[in-house]
Coordinates of C-alpha atoms in Angstrom, one line a residue:
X230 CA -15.7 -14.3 -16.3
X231 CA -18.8 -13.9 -14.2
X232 CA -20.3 -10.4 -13.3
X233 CA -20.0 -11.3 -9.1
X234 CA -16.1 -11.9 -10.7
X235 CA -15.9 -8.0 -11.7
X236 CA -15.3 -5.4 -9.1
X237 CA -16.3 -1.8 -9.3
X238 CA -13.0 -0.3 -7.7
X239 CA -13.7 3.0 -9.4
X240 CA -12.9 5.9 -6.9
X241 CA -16.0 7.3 -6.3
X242 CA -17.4 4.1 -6.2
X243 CA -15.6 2.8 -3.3
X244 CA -15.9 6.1 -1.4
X245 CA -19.8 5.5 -1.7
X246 CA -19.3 2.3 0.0
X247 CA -17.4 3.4 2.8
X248 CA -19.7 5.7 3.5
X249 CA -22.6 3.6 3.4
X250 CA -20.9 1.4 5.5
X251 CA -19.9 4.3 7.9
X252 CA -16.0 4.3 7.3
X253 CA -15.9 8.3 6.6
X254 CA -15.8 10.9 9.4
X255 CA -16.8 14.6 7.9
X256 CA -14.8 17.4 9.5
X257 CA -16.9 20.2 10.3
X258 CA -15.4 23.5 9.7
X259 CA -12.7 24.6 7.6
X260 CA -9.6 23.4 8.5
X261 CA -5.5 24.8 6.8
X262 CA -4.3 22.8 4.2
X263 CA -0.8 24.3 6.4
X264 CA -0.4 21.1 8.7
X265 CA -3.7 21.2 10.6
X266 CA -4.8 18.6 7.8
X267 CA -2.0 16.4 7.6
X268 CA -2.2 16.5 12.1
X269 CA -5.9 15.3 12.1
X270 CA -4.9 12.5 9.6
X271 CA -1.9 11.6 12.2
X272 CA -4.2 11.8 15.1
X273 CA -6.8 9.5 13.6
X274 CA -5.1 7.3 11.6
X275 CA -5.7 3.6 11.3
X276 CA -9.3 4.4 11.9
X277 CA -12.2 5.7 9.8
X278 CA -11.2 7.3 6.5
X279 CA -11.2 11.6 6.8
X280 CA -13.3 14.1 4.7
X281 CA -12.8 17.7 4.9
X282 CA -15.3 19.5 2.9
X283 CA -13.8 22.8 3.5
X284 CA -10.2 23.5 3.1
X285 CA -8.9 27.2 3.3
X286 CA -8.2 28.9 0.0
X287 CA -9.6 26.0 -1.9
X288 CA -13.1 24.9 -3.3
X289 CA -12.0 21.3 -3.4
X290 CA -12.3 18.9 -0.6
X291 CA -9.8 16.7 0.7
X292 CA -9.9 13.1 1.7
X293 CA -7.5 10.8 3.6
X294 CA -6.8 7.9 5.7
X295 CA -9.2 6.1 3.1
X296 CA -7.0 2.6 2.6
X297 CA -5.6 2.9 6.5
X298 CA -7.2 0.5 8.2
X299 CA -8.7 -3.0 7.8
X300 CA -12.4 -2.2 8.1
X301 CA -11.6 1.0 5.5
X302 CA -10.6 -1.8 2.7
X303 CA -13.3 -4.0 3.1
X304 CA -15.6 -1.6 2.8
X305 CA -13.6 0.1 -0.3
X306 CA -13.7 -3.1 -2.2
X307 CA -16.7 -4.5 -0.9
X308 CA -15.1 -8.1 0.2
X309 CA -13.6 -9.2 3.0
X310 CA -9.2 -9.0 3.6
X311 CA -9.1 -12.3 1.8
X312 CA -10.9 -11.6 -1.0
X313 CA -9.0 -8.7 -1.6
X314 CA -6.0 -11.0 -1.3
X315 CA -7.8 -12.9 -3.7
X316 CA -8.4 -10.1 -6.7
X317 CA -4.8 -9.4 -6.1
X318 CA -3.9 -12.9 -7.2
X319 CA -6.1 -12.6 -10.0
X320 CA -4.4 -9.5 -11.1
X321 CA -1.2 -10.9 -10.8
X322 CA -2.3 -13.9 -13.4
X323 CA -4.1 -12.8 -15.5
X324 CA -4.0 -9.2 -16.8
X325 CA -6.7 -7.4 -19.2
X326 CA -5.6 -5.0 -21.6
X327 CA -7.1 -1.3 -20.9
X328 CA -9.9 -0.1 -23.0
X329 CA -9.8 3.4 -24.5
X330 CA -12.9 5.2 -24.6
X331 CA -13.0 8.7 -25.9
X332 CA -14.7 10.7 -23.2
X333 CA -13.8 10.6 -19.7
X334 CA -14.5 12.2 -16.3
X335 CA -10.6 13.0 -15.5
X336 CA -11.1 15.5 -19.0
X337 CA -14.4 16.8 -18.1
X338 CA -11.6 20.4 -17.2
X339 CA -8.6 20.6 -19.1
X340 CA -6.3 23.3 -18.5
X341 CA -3.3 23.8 -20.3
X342 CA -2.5 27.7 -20.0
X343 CA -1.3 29.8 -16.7
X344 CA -0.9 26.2 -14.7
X345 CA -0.7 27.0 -10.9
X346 CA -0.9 24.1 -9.0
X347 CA -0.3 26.0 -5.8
X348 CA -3.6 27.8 -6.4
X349 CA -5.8 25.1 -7.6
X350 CA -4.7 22.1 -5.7
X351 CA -5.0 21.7 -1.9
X352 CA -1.5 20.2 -1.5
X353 CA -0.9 19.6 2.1
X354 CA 2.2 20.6 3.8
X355 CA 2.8 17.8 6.2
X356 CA 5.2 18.5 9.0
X357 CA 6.8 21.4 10.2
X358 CA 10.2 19.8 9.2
X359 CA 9.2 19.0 5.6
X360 CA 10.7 21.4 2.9
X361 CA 7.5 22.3 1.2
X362 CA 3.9 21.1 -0.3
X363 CA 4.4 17.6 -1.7
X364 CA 1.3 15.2 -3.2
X365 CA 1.7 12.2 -1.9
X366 CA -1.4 9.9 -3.6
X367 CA -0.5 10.6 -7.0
X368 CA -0.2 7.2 -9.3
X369 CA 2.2 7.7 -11.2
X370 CA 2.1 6.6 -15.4
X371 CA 4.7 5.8 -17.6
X372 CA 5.4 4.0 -20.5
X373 CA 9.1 2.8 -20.8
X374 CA 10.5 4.6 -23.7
X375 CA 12.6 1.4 -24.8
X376 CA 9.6 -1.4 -24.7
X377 CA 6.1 1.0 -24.8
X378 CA 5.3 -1.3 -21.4
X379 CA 3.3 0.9 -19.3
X380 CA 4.1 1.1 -15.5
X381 CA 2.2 2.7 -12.7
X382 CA 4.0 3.9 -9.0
X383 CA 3.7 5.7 -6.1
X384 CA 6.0 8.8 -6.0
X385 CA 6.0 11.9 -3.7
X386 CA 5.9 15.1 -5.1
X387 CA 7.3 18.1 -4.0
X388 CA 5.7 21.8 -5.6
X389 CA 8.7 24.0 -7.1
X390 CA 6.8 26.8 -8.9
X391 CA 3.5 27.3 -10.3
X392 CA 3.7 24.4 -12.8
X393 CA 7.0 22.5 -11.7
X394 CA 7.3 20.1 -9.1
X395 CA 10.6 17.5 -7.9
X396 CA 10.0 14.0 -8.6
X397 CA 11.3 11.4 -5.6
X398 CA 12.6 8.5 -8.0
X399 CA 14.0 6.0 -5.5
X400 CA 17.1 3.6 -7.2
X401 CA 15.6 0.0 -8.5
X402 CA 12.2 1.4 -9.1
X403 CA 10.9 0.8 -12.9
X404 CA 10.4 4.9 -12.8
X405 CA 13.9 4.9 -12.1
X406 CA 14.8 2.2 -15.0
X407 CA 12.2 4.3 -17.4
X408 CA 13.9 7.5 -16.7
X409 CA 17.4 6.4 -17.0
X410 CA 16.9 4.8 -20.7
X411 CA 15.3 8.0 -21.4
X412 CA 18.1 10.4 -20.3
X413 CA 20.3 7.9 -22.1
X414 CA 18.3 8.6 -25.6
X415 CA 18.7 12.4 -24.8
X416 CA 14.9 12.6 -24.1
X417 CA 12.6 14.3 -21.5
X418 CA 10.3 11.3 -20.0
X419 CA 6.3 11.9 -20.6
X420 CA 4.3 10.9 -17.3
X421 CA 0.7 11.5 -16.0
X422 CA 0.6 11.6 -12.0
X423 CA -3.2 10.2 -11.4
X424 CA -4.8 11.9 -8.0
X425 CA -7.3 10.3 -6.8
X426 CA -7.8 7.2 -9.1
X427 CA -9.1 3.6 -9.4
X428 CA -8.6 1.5 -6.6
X429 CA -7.1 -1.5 -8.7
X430 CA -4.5 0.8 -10.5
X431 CA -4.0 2.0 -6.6
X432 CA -2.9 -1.3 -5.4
X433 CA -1.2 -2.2 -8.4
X434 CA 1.0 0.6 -8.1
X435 CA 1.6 -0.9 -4.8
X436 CA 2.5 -3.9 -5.8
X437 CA 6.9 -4.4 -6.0
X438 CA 9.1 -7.7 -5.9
X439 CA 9.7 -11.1 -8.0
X440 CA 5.5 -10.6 -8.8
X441 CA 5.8 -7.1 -10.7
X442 CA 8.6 -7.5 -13.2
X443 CA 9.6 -4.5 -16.1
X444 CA 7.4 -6.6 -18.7
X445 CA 4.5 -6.2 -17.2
X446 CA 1.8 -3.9 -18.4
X447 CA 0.4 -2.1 -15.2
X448 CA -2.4 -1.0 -16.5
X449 CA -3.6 -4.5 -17.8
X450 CA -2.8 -5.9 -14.2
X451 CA -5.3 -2.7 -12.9
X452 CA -7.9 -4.7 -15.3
X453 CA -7.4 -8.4 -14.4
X454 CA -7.6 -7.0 -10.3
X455 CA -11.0 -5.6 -11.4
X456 CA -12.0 -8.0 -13.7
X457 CA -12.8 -5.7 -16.5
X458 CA -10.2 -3.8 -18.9
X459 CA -9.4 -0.2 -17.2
X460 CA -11.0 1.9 -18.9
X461 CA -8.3 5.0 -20.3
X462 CA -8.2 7.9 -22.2
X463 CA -5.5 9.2 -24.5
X464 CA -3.8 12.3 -22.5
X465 CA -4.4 15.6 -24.0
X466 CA -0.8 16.6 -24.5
X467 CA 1.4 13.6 -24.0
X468 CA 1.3 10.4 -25.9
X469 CA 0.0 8.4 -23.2
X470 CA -3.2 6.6 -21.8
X471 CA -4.6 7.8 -18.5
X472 CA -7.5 6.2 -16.0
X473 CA -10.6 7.5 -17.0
X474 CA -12.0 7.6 -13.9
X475 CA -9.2 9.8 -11.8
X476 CA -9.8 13.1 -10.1
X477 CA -7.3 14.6 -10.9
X478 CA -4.4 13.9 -13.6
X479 CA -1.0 16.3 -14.1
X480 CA 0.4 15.7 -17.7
X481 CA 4.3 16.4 -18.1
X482 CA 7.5 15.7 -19.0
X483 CA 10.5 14.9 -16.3
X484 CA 13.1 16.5 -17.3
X485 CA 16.3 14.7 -17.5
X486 CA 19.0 17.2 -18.1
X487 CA 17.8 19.3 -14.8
X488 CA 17.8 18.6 -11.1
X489 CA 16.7 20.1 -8.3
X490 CA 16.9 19.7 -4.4
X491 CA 14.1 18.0 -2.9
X492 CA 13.1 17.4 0.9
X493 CA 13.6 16.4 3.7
X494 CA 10.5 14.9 3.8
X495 CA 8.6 12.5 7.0
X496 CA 8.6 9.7 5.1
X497 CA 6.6 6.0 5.7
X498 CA 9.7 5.0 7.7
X499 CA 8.8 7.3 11.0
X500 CA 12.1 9.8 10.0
X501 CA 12.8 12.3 7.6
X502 CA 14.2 11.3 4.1
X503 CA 17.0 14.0 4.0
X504 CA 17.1 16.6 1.0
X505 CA 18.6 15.4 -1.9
X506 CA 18.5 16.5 -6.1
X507 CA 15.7 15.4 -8.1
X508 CA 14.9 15.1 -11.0
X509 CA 12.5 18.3 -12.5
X510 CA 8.8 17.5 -13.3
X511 CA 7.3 20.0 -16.0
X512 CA 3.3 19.9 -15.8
X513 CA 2.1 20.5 -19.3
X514 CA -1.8 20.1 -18.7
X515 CA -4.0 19.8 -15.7
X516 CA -7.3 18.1 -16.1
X517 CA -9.5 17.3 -13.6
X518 CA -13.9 16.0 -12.6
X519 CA -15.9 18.9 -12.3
X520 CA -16.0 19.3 -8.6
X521 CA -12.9 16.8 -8.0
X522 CA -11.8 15.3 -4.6
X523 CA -8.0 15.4 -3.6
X524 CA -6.8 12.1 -2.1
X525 CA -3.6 13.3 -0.1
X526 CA -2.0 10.4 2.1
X527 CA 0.4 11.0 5.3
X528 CA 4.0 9.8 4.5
X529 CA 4.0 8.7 8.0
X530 CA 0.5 7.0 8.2
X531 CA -1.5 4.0 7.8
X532 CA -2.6 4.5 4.7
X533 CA 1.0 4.4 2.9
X534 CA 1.7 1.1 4.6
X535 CA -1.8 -0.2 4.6
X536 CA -1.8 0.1 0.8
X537 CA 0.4 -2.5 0.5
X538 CA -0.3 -5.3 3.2
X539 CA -2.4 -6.9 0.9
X540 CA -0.7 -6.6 -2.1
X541 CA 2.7 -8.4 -0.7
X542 CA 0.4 -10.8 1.3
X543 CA -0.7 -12.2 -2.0
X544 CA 2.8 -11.9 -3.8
X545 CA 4.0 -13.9 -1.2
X546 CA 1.6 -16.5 -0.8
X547 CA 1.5 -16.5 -4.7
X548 CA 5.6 -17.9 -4.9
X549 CA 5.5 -19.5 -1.3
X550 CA 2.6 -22.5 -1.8
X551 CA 3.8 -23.8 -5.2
X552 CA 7.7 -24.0 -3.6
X553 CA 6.6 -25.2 0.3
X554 CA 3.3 -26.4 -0.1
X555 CA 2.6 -27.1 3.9
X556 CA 2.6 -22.7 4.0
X557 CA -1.3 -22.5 4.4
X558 CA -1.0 -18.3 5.0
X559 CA 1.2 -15.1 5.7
X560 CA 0.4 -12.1 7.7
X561 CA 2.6 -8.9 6.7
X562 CA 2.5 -7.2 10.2
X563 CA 1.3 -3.9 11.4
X564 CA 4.7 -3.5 13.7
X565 CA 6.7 -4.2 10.4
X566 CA 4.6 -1.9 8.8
X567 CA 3.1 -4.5 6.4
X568 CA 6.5 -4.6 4.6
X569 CA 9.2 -5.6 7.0
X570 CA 8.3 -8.2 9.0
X571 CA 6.1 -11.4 8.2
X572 CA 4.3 -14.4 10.4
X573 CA 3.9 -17.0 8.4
X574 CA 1.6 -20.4 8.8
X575 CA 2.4 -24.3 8.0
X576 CA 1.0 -26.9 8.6
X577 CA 3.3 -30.4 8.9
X578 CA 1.8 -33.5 8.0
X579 CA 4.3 -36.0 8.3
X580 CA 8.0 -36.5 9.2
X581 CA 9.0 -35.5 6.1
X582 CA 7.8 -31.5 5.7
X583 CA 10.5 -31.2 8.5
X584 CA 12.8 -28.8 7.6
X585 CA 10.6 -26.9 4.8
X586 CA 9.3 -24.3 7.7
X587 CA 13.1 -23.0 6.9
X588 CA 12.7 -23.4 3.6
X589 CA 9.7 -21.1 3.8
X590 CA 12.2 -18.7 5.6
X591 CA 14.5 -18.8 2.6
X592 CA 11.9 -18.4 -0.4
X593 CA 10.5 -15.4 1.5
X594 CA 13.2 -13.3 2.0
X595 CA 14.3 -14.3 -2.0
X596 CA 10.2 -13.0 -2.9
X597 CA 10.1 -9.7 -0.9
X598 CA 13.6 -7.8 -1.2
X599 CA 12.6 -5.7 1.8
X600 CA 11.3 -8.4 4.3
X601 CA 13.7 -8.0 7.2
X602 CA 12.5 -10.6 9.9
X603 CA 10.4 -13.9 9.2
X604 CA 8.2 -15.7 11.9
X605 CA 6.9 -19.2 11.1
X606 CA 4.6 -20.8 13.2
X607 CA 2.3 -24.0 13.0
X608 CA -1.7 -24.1 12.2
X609 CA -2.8 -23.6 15.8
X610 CA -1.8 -19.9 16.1
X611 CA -3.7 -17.0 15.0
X612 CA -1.2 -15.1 13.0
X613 CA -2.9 -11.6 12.9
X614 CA -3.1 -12.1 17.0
X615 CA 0.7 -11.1 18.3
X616 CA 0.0 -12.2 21.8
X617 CA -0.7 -15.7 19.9
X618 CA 2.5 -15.5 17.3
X619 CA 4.2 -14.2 20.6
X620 CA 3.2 -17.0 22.6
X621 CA 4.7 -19.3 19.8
X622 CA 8.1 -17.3 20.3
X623 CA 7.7 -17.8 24.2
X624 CA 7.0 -21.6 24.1
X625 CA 8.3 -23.1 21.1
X626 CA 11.6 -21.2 19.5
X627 CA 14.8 -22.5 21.2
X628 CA 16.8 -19.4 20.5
X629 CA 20.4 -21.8 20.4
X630 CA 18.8 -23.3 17.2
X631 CA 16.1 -22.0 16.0
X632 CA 17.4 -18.5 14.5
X633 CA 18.3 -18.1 11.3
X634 CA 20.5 -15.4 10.2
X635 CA 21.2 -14.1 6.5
X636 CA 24.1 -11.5 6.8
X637 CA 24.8 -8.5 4.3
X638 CA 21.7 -9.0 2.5
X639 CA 20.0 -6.8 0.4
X640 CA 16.8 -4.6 2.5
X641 CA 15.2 -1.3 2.3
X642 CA 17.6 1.8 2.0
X643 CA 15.4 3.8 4.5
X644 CA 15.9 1.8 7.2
X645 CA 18.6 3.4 9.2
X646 CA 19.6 0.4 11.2
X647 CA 21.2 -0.9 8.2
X648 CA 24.0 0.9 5.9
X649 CA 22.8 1.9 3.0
X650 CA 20.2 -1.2 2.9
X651 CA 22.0 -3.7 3.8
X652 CA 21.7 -5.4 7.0
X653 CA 21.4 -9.2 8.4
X654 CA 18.1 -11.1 8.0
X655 CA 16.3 -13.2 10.3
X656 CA 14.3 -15.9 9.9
X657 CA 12.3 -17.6 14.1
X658 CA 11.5 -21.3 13.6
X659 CA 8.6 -20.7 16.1
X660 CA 7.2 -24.2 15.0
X661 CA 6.9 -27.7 17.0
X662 CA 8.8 -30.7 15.7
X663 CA 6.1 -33.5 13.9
X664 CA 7.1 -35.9 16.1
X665 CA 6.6 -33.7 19.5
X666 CA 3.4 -32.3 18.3
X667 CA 1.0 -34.2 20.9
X668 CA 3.6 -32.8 23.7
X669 CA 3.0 -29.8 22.7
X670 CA -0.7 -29.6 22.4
X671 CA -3.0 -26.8 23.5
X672 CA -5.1 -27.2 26.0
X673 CA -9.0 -27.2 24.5
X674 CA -11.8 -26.4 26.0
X675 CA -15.6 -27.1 24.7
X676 CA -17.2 -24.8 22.5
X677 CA -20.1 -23.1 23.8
X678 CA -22.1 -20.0 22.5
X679 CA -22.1 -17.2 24.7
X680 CA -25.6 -15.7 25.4
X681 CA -24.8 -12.2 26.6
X682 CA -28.4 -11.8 27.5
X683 CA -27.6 -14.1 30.4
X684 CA -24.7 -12.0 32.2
X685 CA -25.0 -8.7 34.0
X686 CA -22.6 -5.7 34.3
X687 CA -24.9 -4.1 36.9
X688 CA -22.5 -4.1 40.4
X689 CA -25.5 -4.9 42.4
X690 CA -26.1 -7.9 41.1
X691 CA -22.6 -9.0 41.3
X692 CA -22.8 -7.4 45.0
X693 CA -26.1 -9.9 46.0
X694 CA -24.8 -12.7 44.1
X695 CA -21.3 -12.4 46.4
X696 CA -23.2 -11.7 49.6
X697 CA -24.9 -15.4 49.0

């Protein structure tokens, strides 16, 4: 592999690049960790990543909105959105086992005694209507207690007492899986929640579907989206390996024989996830950077659907080309939250890729369990413009024949037009027949570069110029 092949995605380094690049705003003031934080991340979301150097009660700033926009990510990772899209591929292909070192930033504090994470941690409380504090950026490790595989996830955290929090473990997760076989055995599960962590172990905790299966070692996928083995360091009181690089890391076990209620919560979805019992997290160790940053994330907000456009772009290009080979690109879009709804391009050749513009329809919905609604649409339209993918809808899909419905199929349980997740897919043939393609040409004009030194704002020109 060639150095220009490896990617610094440690955290610190990709915050230095977005603010070289002038993707962080600094906050000015001290601002309440009691929803006036979680408000300005609302209110600016989808733009410039958020740094608030002071926080009330705390010595440790917090950051957010750093993954919730376009511009934010390319900056992050220092590539453009496609090659992003492009590292994720790699990851997905070819994995690096993680290298353990035996000193690392996330140990340079290590607190084991009189854990308050109330004090020490500027946990946000989000909306008025949530139940409590809750980290919501925390990556979190395991290592199934049945195959030593290790797995990394997002899960929301909600703070119970000093060291105790509820874990959210939604059903067909690999948390989920890891925890059952462990409450099975009789055993409390070991986890590290990672605040504040490597970008690649970020988006590969993002990543879900046919692309992530149970036997694949997370943290090895982190080192093939970098291009270098993850560098980890054996947690100081769980058997486990831990991103050297994080901010922050919580060591514990969840507990399996105890249960407590948890939320509501505004979750990604726009609503509140209602209360329900959770399973107990007991934090055994706290270790932290000298002088660490808190990543906290809005459940509502770019940022949690942001972090996995690219991923699922990539997971679904990755099964889509081999199977329909005229799909030339997919767009998971903003409206569908980059998880519900996809555009996707082909390009037909000849008579005969008739028909596999539907095909694409099927394999998608079979690669992303969540995707609700599919758009496909032919070469000419700009798929990340929806006036473009809309004028496809408006000029080219026939509704009498060119919907395609999937009832009682498997989606997301959060989304509360379906019952309990399931709910009928559709697929928009938006495309032009081969042999009707020349009817349905675009008109094309001649390319010229515009010299913006030769037109004038200034209404007194445009006054003379009228008056002859």
């Amino acid at each position: 592999m060639k150095n220009s092949d490896v990617l610094d995605s440690r955290f610190r380094s990709a915050l230095s690049r977005m603010a070289a690049a002038g993707r962080i705003r600094t906050y000015e003031g001290s601002t309440d960790p009691y929803l006036e934080v979680a408000a300005l991340l609302k209110k600016l979301d989808g733009d410039k990543a958020l740094l608030f150097p002071s926080v009330q009660g705390y010595d440790m700033p917090v950051v957010g909105n750093i993954l919730a926009s376009r511009e934010n990510c390319e900056a992050a990772f220092g590539v453009d959105f496609r090659g992003i899209r492009t590292f994720v591929e790699r990851a997905l292909g070819n994995p690096l086992p993680p290298t353990v070192v035996g000193h690392a930033p996330a140990q340079e504090v290590v607190v084991t005694e009189g854990i308050d994470l109330a004090k020490v941690l500027p946990v946000l409380h989000h909306t008025a209507a949530d139940s409590g504090r809750f980290i919501t950026a925390g990556v979190v490790i395991v290592r199934d207690p049945e195959t030593g595989i290790y797995n990394a996830s997002y899960h929301r955290l909600q703070l119970m007492g000093p060291n105790r929090t509820g874990i959210k473990l939604d059903y067909g997760r690999h948390l989920r899986l890891a925890f059952e076989r462990a409450q099975r055995r009789g055993e409390p599960l070991p986890i590290a929640v990672c605040i504040g962590t490597d970008l690649a172990l970020q988006y590969t905790a993002a990543t879900m579907g046919s692309q992530m299966p149970p036997d694949a070692d997370e943290l090895a996928v982190a080192g093939g989206l970098c291009g270098r083995p993850l560098e980890v360091v054996r947690a100081v009181t769980q058997d486990l390996l831990v991103p050297a690089e994080t901010e922050i890391v919580l060591e514990g076990l969840v507990r399996t024989d105890e249960t407590a209620m948890e939320g509501p919560f505004g979750e990604f979805i726009g609503s509140m996830a209602p209360a329900d019992l959770a399973p107990v997290f007991d934090v055994t160790a706290l270790t932290h950077r000298h002088r660490p940053i808190y990543h906290a994330i809005n459940g509502y907000g770019r940022e949690t659907v942001m972090l996995r456009k690219y991923v699922l772009e990539a997971s679904l290009l990755k099964i889509l080309q081999p199977a329909v080979p005229i799909v030339t690109d997919a767009e998971m879009t903003a409206g569908g939250m980059h998880r519900f709804h996809a555009v996707i391009q082909v390009r037909k050749q000849s008579a005969q890729h008739e028909g596999l513009q539907r095909n694409a329809v099927l394999a998608a919905f079979g690669a992303l369990k969540d995707l609700d609604y599919v758009i496909v649409v032919d070469e000419d339209i700009d798929i990340r413009n929806p006036q473009d993918v809309e004028y496809a809808l408006a000029t080219r899909m026939e509704a009498s024949k060119d919907l395609i419905v999937i009832p009682g199929a498997r989606g997301h349980e959060y989304v509360r037009a379906g019952n309990n997740g399931i709910r009928a897919k559709l697929g928009i043939d938006a495309t032009v027949p081969f042999e009707e393609k020349a009817r349905f040409a675009r008109a094309s004009f001649a390319d010229i570069a515009v010299d913006d030194a030769r037109f004038s704002s200034d209404p007194k020109a445009a006054e003379e110029a009228l008056r002859g």
